[in-house]
Coordinates of C-alpha atoms in Angstrom, one line a residue:
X1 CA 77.6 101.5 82.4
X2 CA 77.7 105.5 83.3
X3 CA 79.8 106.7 86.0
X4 CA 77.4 107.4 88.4
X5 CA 75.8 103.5 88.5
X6 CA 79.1 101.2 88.8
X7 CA 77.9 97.7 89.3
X8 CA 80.4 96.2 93.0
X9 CA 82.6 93.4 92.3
X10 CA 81.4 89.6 93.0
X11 CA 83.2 89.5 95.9
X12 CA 81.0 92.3 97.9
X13 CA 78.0 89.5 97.3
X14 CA 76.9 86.4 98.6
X15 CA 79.5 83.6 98.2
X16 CA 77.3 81.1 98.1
X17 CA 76.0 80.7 94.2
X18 CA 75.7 77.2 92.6
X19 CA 76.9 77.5 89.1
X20 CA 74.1 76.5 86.4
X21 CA 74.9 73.8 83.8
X22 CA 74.6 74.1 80.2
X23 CA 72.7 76.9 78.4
X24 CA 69.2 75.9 78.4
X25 CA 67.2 75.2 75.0
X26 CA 64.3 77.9 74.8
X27 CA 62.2 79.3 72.4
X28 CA 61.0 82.6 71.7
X29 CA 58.7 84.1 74.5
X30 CA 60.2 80.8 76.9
X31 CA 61.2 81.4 80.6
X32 CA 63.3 79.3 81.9
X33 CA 65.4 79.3 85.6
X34 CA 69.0 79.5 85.3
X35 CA 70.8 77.7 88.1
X36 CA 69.6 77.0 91.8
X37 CA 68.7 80.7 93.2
X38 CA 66.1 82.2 91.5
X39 CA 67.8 83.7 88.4
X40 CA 65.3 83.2 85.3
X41 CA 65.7 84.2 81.8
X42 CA 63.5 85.1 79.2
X43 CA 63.9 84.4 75.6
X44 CA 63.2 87.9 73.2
X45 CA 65.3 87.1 70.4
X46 CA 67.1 83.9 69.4
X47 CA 70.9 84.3 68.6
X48 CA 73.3 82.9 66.1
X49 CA 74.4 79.2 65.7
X50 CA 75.6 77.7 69.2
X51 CA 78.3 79.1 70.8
X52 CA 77.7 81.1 74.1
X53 CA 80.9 82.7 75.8
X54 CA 82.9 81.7 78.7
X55 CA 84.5 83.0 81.9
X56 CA 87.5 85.0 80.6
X57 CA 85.8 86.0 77.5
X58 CA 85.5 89.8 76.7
X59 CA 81.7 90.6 76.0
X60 CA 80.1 93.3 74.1
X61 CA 76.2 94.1 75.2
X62 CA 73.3 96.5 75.0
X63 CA 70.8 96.5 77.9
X64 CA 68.4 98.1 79.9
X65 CA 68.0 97.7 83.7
X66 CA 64.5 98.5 86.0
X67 CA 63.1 97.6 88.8
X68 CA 59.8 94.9 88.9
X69 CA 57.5 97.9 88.3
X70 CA 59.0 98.9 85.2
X71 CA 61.0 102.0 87.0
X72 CA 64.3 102.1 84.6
X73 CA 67.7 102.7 86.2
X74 CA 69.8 102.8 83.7
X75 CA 70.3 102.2 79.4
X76 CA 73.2 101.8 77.7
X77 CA 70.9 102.0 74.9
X78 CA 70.0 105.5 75.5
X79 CA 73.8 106.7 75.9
X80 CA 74.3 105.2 72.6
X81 CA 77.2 102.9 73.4
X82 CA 77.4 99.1 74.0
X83 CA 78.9 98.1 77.2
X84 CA 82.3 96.0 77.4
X85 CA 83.3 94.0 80.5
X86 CA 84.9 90.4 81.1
X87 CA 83.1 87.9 81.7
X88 CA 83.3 85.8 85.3
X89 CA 85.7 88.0 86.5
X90 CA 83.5 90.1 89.5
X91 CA 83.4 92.8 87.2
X92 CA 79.0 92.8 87.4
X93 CA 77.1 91.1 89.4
X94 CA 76.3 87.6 89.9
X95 CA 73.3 87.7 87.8
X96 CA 75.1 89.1 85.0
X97 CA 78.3 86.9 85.2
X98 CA 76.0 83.8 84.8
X99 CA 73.2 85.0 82.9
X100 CA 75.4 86.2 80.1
X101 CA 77.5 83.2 79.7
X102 CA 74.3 81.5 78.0
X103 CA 73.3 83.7 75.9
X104 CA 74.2 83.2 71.5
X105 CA 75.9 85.6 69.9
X106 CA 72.8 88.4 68.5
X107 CA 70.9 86.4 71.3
X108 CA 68.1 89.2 73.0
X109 CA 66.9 88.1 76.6
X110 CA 65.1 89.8 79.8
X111 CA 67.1 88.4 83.4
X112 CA 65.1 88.3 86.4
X113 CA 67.4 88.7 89.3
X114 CA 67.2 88.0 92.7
X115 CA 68.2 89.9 95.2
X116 CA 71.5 87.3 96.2
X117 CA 72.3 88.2 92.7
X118 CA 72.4 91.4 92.6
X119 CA 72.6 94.3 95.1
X120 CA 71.7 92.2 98.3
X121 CA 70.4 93.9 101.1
X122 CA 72.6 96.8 100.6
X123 CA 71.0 97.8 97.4
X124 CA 72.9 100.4 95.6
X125 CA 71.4 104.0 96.2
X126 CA 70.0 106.4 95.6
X127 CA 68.6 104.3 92.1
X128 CA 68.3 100.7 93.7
X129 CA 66.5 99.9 96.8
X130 CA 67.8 97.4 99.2
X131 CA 66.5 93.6 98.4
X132 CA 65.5 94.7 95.3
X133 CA 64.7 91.8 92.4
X134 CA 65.9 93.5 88.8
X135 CA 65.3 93.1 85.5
X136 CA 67.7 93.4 82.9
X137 CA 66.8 93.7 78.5
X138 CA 70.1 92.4 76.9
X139 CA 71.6 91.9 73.7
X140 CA 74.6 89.9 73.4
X141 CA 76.6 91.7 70.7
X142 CA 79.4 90.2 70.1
X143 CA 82.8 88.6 72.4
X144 CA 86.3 88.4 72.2
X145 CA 87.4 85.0 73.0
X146 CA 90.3 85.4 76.3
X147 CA 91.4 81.8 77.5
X148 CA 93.6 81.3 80.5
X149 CA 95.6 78.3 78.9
X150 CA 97.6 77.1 81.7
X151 CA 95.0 77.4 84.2
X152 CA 96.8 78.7 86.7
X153 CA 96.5 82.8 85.0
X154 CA 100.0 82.6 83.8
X155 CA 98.9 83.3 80.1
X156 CA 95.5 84.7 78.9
X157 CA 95.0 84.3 75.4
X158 CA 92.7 86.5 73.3
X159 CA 92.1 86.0 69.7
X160 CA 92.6 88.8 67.3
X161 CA 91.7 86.8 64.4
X162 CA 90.3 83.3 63.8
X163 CA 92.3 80.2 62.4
X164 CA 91.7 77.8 60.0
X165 CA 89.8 74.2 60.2
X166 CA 90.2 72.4 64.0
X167 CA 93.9 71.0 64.3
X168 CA 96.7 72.0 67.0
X169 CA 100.7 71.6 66.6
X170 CA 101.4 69.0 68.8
X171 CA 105.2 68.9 71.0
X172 CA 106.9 67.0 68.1
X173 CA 105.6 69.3 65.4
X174 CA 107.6 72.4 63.4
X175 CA 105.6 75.7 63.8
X176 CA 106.4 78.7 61.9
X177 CA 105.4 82.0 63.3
X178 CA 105.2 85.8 63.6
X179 CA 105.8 87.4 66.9
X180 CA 106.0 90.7 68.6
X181 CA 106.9 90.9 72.4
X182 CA 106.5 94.3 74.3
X183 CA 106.7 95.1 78.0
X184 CA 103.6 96.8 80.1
X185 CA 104.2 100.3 78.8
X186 CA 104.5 99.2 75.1
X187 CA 108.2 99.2 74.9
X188 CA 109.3 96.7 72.4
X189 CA 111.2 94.1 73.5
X190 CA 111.7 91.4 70.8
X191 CA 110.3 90.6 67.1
X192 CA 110.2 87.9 64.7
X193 CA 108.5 88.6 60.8
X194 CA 108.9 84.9 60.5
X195 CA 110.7 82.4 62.9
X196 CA 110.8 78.3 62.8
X197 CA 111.3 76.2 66.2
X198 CA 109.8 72.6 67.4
X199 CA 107.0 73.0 70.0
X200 CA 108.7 71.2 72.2
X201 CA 112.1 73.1 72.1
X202 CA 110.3 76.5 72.1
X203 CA 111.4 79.4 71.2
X204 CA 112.1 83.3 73.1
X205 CA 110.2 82.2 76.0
X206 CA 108.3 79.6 77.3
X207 CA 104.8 81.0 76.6
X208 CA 105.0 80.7 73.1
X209 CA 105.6 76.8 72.7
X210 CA 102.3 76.7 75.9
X211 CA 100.2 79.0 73.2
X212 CA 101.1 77.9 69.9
X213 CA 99.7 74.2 70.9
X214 CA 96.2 75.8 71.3
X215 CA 96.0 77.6 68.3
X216 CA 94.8 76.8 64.8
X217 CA 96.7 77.8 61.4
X218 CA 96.5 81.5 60.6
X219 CA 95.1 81.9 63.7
X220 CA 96.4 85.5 65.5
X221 CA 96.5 86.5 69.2
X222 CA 97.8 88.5 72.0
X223 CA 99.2 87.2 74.9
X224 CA 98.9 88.7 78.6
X225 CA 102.2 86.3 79.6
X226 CA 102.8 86.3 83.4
X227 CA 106.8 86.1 85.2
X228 CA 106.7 82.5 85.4
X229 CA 105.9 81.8 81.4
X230 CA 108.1 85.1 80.4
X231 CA 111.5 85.6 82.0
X232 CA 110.4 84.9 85.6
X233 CA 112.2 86.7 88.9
X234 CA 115.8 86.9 86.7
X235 CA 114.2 89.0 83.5
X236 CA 116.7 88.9 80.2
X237 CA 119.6 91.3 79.7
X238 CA 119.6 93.1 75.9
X239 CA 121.0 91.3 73.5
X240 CA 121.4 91.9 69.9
X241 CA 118.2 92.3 68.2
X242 CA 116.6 92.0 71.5
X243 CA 115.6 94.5 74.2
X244 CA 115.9 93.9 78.0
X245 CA 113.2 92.3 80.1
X246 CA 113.4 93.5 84.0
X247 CA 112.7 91.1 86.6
X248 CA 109.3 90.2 87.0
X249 CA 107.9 91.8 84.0
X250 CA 104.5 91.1 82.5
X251 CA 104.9 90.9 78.7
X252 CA 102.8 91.5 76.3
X253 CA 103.2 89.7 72.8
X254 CA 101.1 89.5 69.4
X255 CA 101.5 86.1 68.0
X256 CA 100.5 84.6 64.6
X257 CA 100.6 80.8 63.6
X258 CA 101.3 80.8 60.2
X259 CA 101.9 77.0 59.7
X260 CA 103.3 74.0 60.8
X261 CA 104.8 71.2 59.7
X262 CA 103.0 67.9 61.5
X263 CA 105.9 65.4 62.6
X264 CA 104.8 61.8 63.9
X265 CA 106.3 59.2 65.6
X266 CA 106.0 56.6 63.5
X267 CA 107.0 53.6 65.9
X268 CA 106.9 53.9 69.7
X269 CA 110.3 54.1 70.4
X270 CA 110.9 57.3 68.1
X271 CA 113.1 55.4 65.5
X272 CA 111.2 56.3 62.9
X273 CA 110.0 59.9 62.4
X274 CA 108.1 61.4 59.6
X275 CA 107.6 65.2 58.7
X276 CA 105.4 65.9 56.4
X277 CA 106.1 68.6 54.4
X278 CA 102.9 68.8 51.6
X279 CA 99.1 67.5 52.7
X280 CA 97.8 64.6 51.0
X281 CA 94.7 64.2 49.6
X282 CA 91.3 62.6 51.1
X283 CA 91.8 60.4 54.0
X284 CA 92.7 57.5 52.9
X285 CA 95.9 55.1 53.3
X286 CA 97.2 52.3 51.6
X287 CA 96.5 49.2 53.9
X288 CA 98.7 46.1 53.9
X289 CA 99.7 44.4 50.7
X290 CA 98.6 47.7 48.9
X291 CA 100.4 48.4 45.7
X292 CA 101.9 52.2 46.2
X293 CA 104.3 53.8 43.9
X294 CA 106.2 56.7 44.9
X295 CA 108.9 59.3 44.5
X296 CA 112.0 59.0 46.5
X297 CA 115.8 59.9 47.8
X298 CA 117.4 58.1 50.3
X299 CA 120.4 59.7 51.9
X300 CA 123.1 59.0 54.5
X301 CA 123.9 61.1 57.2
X302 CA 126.4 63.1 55.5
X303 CA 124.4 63.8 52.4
X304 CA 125.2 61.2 50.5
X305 CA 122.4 59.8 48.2
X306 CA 122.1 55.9 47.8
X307 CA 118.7 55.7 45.6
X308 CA 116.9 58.1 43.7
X309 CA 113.6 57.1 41.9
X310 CA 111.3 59.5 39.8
X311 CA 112.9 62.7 40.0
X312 CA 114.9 64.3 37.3
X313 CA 115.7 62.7 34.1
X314 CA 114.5 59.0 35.4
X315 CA 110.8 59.0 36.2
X316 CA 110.8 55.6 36.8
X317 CA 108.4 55.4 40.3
X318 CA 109.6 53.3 42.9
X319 CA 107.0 50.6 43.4
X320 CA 106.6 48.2 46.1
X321 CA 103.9 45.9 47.8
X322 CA 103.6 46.8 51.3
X323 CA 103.7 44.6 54.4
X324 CA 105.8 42.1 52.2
X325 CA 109.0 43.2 52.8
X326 CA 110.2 44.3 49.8
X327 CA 111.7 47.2 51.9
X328 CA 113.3 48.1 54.9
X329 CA 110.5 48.1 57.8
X330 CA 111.0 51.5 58.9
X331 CA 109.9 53.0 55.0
X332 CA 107.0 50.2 54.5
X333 CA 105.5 51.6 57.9
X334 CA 106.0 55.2 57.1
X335 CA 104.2 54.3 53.6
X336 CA 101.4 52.8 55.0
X337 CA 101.2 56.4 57.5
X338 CA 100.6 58.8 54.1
X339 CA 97.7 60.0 52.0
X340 CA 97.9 60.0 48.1
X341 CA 100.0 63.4 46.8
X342 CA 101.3 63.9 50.5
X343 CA 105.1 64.5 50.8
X344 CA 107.2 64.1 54.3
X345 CA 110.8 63.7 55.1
X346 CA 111.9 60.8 57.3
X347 CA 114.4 59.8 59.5
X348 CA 115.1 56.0 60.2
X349 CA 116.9 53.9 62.7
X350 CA 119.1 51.2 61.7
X351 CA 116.8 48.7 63.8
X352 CA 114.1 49.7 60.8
X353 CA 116.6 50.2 58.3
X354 CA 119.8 47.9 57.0
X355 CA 120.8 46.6 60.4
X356 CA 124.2 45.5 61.4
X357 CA 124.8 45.0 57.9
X358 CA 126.4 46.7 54.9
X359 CA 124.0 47.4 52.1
X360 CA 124.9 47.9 48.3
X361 CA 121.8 50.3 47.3
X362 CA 121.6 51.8 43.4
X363 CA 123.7 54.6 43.9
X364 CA 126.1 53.9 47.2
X365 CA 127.0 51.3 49.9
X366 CA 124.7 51.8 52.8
X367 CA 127.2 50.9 55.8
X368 CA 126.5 49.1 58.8
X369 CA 124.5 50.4 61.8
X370 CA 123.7 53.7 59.4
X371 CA 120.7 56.2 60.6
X372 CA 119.0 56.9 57.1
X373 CA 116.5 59.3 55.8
X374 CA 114.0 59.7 52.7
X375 CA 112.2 61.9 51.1
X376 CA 108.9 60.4 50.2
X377 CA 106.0 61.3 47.9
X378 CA 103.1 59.2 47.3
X379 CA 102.1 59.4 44.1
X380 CA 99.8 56.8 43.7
X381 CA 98.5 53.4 45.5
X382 CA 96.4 50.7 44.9
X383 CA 94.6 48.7 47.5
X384 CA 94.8 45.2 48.4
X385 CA 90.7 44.0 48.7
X386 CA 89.0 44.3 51.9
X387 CA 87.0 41.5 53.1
X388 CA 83.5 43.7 52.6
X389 CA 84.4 44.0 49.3
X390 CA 84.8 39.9 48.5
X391 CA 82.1 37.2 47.7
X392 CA 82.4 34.3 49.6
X393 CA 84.8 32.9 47.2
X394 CA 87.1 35.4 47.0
X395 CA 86.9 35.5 50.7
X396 CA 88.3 31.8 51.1
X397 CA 90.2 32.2 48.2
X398 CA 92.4 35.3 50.7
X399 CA 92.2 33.5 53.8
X400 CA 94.4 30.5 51.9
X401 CA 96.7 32.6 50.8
X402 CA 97.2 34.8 54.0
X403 CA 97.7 31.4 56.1
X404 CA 100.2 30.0 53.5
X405 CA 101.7 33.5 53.7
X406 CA 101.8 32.8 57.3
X407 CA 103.2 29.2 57.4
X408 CA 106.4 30.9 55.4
X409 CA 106.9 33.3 57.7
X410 CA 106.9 30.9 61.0
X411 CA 109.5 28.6 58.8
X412 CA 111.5 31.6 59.2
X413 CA 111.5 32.3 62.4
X414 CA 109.1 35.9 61.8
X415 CA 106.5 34.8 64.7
X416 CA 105.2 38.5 64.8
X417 CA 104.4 38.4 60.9
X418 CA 103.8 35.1 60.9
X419 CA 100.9 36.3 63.4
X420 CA 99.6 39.4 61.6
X421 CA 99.1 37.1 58.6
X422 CA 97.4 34.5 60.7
X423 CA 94.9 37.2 62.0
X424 CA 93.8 38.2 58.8
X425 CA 93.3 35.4 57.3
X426 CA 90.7 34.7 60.3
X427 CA 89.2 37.9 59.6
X428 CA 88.3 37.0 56.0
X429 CA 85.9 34.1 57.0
X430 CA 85.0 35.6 60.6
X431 CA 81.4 36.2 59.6
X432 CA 80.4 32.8 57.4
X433 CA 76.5 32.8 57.7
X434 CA 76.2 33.7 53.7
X435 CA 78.6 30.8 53.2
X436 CA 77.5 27.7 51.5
X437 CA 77.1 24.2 53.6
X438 CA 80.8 23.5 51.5
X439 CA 82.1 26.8 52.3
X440 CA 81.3 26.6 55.8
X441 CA 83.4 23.5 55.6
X442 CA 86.3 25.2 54.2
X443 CA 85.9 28.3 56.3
X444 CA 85.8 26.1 59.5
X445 CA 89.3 24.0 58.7
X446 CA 91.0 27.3 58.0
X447 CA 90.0 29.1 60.8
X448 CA 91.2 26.1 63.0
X449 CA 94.6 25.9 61.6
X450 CA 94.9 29.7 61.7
X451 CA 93.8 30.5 65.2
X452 CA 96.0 27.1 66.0
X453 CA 99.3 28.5 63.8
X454 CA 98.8 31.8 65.4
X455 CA 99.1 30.7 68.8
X456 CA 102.0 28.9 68.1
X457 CA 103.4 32.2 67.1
X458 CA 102.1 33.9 70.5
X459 CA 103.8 31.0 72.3
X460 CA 107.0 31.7 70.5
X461 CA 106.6 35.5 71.5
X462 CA 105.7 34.7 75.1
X463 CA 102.4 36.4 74.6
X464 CA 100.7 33.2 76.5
X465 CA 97.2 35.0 77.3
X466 CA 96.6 35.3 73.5
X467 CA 97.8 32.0 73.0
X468 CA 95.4 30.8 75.8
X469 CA 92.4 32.8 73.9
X470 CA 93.4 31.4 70.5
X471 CA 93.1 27.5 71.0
X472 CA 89.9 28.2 73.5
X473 CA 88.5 29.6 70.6
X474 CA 89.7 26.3 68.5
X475 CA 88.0 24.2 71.3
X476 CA 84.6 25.6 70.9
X477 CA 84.8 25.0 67.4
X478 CA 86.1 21.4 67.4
X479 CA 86.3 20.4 72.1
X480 CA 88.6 17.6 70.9
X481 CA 91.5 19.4 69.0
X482 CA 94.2 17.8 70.4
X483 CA 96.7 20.2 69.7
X484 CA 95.0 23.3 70.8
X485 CA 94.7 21.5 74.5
X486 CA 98.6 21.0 73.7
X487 CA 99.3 24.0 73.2
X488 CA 96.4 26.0 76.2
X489 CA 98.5 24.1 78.5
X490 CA 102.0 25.4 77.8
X491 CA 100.3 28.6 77.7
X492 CA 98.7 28.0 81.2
X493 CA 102.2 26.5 82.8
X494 CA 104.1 29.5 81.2
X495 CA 101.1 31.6 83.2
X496 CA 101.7 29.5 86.2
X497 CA 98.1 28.1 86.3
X498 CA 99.4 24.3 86.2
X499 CA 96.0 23.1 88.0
X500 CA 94.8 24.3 84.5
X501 CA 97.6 22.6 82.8
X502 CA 97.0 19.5 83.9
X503 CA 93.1 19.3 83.3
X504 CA 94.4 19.7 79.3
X505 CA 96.7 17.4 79.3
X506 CA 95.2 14.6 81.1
X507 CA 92.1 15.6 78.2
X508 CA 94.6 15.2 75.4
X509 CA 95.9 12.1 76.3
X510 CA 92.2 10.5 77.0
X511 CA 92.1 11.2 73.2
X512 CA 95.4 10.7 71.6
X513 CA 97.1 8.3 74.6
X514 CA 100.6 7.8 72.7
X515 CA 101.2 11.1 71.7
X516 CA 104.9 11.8 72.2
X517 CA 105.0 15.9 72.5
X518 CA 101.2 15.6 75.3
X519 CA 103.3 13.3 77.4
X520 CA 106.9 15.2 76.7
X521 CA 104.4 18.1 78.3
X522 CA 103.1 16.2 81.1
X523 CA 106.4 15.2 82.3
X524 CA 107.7 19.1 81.9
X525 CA 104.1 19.4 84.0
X526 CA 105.4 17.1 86.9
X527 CA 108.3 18.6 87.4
X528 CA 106.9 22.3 87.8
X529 CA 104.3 21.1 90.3
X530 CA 107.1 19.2 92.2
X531 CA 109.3 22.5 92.6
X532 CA 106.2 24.5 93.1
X533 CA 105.1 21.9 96.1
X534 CA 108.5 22.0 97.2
X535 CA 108.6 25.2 97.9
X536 CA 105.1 25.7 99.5
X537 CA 106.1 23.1 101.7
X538 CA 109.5 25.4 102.6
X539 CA 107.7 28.4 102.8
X540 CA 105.0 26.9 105.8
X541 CA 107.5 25.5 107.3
X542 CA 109.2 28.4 107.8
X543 CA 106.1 30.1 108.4
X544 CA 105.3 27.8 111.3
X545 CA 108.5 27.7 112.8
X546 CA 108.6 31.3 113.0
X547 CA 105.1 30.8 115.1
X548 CA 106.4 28.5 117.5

């Protein structure tokens, strides 16, 4: 605004202003109240799709201000030039600062404001009289996104130009990126024309690994970066390439994400990393038991290459069946991670790789205890039937197979496979109301051996509250499986509910009297209620003794 109107900062006003919720939907020629206190705003002009700007944001406006009976004050409009300010900072007043942040980019509105929202009962002479209520014709031109990313005003961040699609690098991730860092009076400090670091390490200082995690690819800003993300109370000495930073200094620095390479940890306990270093297509993944061929090199630590499939003169593909352990773990789960055509490089444990073991591979011994890495592309994959894509048949037909899968798996002493196979094999006939009255039948004997297998398995892998769900869920099928009150009891003893225990056990053997394991059980039983009486009895009597 001209020189001789300057709008006082939102501290000179009333503290007191609610802060209005999301913009309101109007239409043309609508007048709506904004907030609690008497601001309303009428819609002139809709704006451009749905974005309105926020507190920190750098706006760009036309308006013109009068009093209720039409007595202007002042035009930006007539002087020809828009007016820039930043939004929610005290720079207008109240009115302003809220009315403006719901307003579309192009968007044209007239603000009624109060006098709490304005100029109060000061007014601001000789143009505005004191408690006056003004009226304000604006025109959202455009805005400058700024973000204070930290939230504490350490670093503002204000786009210079937009990035691509919605994704961030995340702390794991490999960013590359442009940089330029000068001080408050423009002297230039440090710059990059292309530099590659992991977010989490960082890189110069440590506003750039706090920025780069909000930004998109190709996205470009400048960064207001405050002591305590720059070089703090200490600043940096000159080094080479590098200029000195004095204590305390604000910086200044340009920064442009040019891309990043996406790195995922692949199992919980960071054993087994992928980065990928070309997208795949569409978004799908081979499942388990999928088909996937694939181009590969498997290397040692020091470089040394053990298997190489489909590069060079052999274009043989490496082909595998997933989830059947055809390969080491730590590949088969990276596998079943990546889109068709994507490429990554990945770094394996020996826990998901050979083991404790030596390993003759194509082209070299893999020895014991070795950390190993691929490079992996997926060229193709093929995969194994869904259950929405079965008839009934086929459906039964799976659920065999998985359970037989299953059964060879326990044999051998893989209770968490064993398990997975179980699980899917119940899946497959979950949902039998298109069955036939046979096929029910068949349906029904399979999912009570499954869910009856399986919590054998979660019994073996002391996972008792699954086991406990798994043979209710037998029981509601069939009440007198013997074997699934078996086996809900050890789960409830291992749980400590033997009142529980007992009621199962004493069921079984009402309907299968002489069998051996049911009474093996109930003597196990017995015993764990004797200690457990025992030692209530030790504990009150302590208890009381101390009373006395």
């Amino acid at each position: 605004m001209d020189g001789d109107f300057d709008m006082p900062p939102a501290g000179e006003m009333n503290e007191d202003f609610e802060m209005p919720g999301e913009s309101p939907i109007m239409k043309v020629g609508e007048e709506k109240e904004i907030g609690k206190q008497g601001l309303k705003k009428k819609l002139v002009k809709e704006g451009d799709g749905w974005d309105t700007p926020d507190n920190g944001d750098e706006v760009e406006v036309h308006y013109t201000g009068t009093l209720l009976d039409g007595t202007q004050f002042d035009s930006s409009r007539d002087r020809g030039t828009p007016f820039t300010f930043t939004l929610g900072q005290g720079q207008v007043i109240k009115g302003w600062d809220e009315g403006i942040k719901t307003m579309k980019k192009k968007e044209n509105a007239i603000f009624t404001i109060p006098p709490d929202l304005a100029y109060g009962e000061s007014g601001s002479p000789p143009t505005i009289p004191p408690n006056a209520t003004l009226q304000f014709d604006v025109e959202l031109l455009s805005w400058t996104s700024v973000k204070d990313i930290c939230k504490d005003g350490g670093i503002f961040k204000k786009i210079l130009a937009e990035g691509e699609k919605w994704e961030n690098p995340k702390d794991p991730d490999e960013v590359f990126v442009k940089f330029e860092a000068k001080l408050e009076d423009g002297t230039l400090v440090a710059k990059s024309n292309g530099v590659e670091f992991t977010v989490k390490e960082g890189y110069f200082c440590p506003a750039l690994a706090k920025a780069v995690k909000t930004m998109k690819k190709g996205e470009k800003v400048l960064l207001t970066v405050k002591p305590q993300y720059g070089f703090g109370e200490k600043g940096k000495p000159a080094s080479s390439g590098e200029g000195a930073v004095p204590p305390n200094a604000t910086l200044q620095i340009t920064l442009e994400l040019e891309s990043w390479k996406t790195v995922t940890e692949v199992t919980d306990d960071k054993k087994v990393i992928k980065k990928i270093l070309k997208e795949g297509d569409g978004y799908e993944r081979p499942n388990e038991g999928a088909i996937v061929q694939l181009k590969l090199i498997g290397k040692l630590q020091d470089g040394t290459i053990f298997l190489k499939k489909g590069h060079d003169d052999d274009e043989t593909l490496f082909e595998f069946k997933t989830d059947e352990e055809q390969v080491i773990e730590g590949l088969d789960r990276v596998v079943m991670t990546m889109k068709k055509g994507e490429a990554a490089w990945v770094t394996i444990a020996p826990e998901y790789a050979f083991g404790s073991s030596e390993s003759q591979q194509d082209l070299a011994v893999v020895p014991p205890n070795s950390n190993v890495s691929y490079e992996v592309e997926l060229v193709s994959f093929v995969k194994e039937k869904e259950s929405w894509d079965m008839n009934t048949e086929e459906k039964i037909e799976a659920a065999g197979k998985k359970k037989e899968e299953g059964n060879a798996l326990y044999k051998a002493g893989k209770y968490a496979k064993a398990s997975k196979r179980y699980e899917k094999a119940a899946k497959y006939i979950e949902y039998d109301s298109s069955f036939s009255e046979e096929e029910k039948k068949q349906a029904k004997a399979l999912k009570l051996s499954c869910n009856l297998n399986n919590a054998a398995c979660k019994l073996k892998l002391k996972e008792y509250k699954q086991a406990e769900k798994l043979c209710t869920k037998v029981l509601e099928l069939e009440s007198k499986n013997v074997k699934a009150l078996y086996r809900r009891a050890q789960a409830y003893i291992n749980m400590g509910d033997l009142d529980l225990a007992e009621f199962d056990i004493k069921k079984a053997l009402e309907i299968d009297p002489d069998n051996r394991d049911v009474k093996l059980e109930y003597k196990t039983l017995k015993g764990k209620m004797k200690e457990y009486n025992k030692r209530e009895a030790k504990f009150y009597g302590n208890m009381f003794a101390k009373l006395n």
